[in-house]
Tab-separated table of C-alpha atoms in Angstrom:
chain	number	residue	atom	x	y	z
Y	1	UNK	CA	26.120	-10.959	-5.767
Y	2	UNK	CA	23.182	-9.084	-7.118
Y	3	UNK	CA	19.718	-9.897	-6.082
Y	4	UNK	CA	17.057	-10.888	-8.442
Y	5	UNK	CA	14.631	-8.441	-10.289
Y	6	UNK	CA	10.788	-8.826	-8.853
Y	7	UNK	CA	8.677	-10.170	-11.935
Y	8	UNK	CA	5.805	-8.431	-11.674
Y	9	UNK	CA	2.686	-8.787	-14.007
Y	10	UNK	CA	0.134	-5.374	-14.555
Y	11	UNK	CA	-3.678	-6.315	-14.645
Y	12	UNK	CA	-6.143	-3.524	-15.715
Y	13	UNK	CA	-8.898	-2.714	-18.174
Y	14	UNK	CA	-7.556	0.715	-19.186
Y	15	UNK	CA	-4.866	1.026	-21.628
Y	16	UNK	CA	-3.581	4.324	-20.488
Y	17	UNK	CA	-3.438	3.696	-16.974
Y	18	UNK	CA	-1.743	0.196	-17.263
Y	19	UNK	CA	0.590	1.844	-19.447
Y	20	UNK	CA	1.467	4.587	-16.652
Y	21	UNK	CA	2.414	1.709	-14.531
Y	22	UNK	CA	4.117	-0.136	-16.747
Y	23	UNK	CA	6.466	2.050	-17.560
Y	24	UNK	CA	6.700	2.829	-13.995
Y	25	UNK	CA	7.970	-0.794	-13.659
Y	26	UNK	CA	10.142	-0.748	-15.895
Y	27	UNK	CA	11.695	2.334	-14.935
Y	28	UNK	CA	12.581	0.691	-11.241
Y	29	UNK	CA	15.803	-1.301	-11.780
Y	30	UNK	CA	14.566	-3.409	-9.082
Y	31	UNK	CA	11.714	-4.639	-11.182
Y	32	UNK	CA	11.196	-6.229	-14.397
Y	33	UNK	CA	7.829	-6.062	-15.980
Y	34	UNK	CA	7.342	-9.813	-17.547
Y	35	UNK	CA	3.526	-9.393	-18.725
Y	36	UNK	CA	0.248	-7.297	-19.118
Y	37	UNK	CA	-3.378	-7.769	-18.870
Y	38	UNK	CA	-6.531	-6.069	-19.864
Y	39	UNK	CA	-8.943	-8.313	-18.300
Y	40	UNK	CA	-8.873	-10.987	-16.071
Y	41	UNK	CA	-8.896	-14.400	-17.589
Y	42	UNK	CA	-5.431	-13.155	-19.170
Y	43	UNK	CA	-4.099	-11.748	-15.562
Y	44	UNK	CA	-5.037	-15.880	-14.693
Y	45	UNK	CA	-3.174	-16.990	-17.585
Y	46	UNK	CA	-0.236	-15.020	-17.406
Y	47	UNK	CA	-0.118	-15.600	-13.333
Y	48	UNK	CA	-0.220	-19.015	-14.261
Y	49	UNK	CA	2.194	-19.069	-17.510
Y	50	UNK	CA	4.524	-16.586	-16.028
Y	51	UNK	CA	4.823	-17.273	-12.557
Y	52	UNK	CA	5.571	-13.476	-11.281
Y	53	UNK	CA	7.215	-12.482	-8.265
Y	54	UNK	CA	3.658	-9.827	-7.906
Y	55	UNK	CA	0.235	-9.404	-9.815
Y	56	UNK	CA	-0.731	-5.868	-9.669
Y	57	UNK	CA	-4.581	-6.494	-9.985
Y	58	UNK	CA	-7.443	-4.035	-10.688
Y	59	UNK	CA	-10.580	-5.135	-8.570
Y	60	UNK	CA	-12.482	-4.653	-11.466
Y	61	UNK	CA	-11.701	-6.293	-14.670
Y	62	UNK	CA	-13.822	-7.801	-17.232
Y	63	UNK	CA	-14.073	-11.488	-18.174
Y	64	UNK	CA	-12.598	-12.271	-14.099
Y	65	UNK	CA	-12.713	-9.496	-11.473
Y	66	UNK	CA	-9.848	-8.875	-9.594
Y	67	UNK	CA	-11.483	-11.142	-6.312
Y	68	UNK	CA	-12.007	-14.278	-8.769
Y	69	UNK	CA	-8.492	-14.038	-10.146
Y	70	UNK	CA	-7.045	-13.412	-6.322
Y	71	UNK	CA	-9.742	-16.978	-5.121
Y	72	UNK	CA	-8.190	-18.792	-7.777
Y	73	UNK	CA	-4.563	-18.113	-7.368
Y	74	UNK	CA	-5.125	-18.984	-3.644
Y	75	UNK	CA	-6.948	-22.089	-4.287
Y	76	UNK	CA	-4.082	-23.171	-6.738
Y	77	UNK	CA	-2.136	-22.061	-4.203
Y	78	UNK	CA	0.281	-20.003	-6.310
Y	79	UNK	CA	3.260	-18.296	-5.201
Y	80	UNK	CA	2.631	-15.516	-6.754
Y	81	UNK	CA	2.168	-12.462	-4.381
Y	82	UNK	CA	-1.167	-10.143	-5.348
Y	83	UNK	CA	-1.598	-6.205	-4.691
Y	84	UNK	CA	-4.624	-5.381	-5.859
Y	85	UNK	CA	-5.459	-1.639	-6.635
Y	86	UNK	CA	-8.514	0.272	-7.610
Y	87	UNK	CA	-10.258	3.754	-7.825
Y	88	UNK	CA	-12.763	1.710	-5.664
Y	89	UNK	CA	-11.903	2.288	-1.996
Y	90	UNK	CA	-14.684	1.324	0.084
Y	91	UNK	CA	-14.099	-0.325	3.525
Y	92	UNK	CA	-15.929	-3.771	2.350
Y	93	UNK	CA	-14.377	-4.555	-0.947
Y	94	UNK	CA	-10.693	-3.784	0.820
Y	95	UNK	CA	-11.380	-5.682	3.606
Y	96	UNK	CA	-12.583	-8.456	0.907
Y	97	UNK	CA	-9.706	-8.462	-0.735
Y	98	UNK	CA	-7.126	-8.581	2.236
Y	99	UNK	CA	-9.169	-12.001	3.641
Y	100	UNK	CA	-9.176	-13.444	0.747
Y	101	UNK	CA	-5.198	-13.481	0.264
Y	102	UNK	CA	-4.184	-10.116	-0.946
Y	103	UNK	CA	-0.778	-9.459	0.369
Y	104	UNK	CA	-1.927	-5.654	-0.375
Y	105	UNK	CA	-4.077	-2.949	-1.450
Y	106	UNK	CA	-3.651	0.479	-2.838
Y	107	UNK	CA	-5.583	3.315	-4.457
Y	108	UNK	CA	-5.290	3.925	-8.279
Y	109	UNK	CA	-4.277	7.344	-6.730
Y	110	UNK	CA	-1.374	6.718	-5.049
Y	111	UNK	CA	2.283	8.235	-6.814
Y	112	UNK	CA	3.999	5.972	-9.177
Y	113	UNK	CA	6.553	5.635	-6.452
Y	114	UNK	CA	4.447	4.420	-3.639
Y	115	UNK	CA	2.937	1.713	-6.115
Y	116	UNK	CA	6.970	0.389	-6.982
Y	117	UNK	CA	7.587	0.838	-3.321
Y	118	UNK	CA	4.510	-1.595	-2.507
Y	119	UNK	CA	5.380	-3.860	-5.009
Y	120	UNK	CA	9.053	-4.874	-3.573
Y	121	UNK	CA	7.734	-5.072	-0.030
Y	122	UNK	CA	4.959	-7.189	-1.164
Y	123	UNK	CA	7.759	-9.433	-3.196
Y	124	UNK	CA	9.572	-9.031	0.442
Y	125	UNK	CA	6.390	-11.056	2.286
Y	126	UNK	CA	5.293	-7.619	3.457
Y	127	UNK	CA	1.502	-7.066	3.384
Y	128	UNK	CA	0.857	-3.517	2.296
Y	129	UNK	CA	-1.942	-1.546	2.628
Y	130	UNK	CA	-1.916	2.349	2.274
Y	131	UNK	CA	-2.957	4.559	4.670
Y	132	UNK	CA	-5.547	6.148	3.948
Y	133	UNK	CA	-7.783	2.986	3.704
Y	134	UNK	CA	-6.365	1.656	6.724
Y	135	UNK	CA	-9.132	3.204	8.921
């Protein structure tokens, strides 16, 4: 018996980055990439629409930031599993994230691999947080 794929949707305002990762999705044969956003009303839509296993979710998107997209998920109370990732690291806006619901957060940094990686043990129940923002 072969276990399912991990739908995963990609949320970020810049093409060439949310292309990196989407490919890098769809180069895991664990995962299956079922939609992309550029902004956050769409990410919404698509979380909605869709149903994926994981939202990959920039903090900072326009239309919806990352945090209203992640508040309204929860209050809908979606099944759908959010990592949220950004070049913006700072202690508050992590911690933010992680009580509001986030079942992770990671640095735009991080290697292609580590972002697949979080993305199955996030669709595992696994909250994920990399560490060099866990201090």
């Amino acid at each position: 018996m072969t276990q399912a794929r991990v739908r995963v949707v990609v949320a970020d305002d810049h093409p060439l980055f949310r292309d990196g990762i989407a490919r890098a999705v769809r180069g895991r044969p664990s995962l299956e990439l079922v939609g992309e956003a550029a902004d956050g009303r769409t990410a919404l839509e698509l979380s909605r629409t869709l149903e994926p296993d994981v939202l990959l979710l920039d903090t900072r998107l326009p239309e919806l930031d990352g945090l209203q997209v992640l508040n309204a998920l929860q209050r809908e109370r979606s099944p759908t599993r959010v990592l949220m990732f950004s070049a913006f690291t700072d202690g508050p806006l992590v911690h933010r994230a992680i009580a509001a619901g986030a079942a992770g957060y990671l640095p735009k940094s991080a290697e292609r691999d580590a972002v697949c990686e979080a993305i199955e043990a996030v669709a595992r129940g696994a909250v994920v947080l990399d560490p060099s923002l866990q201090a």
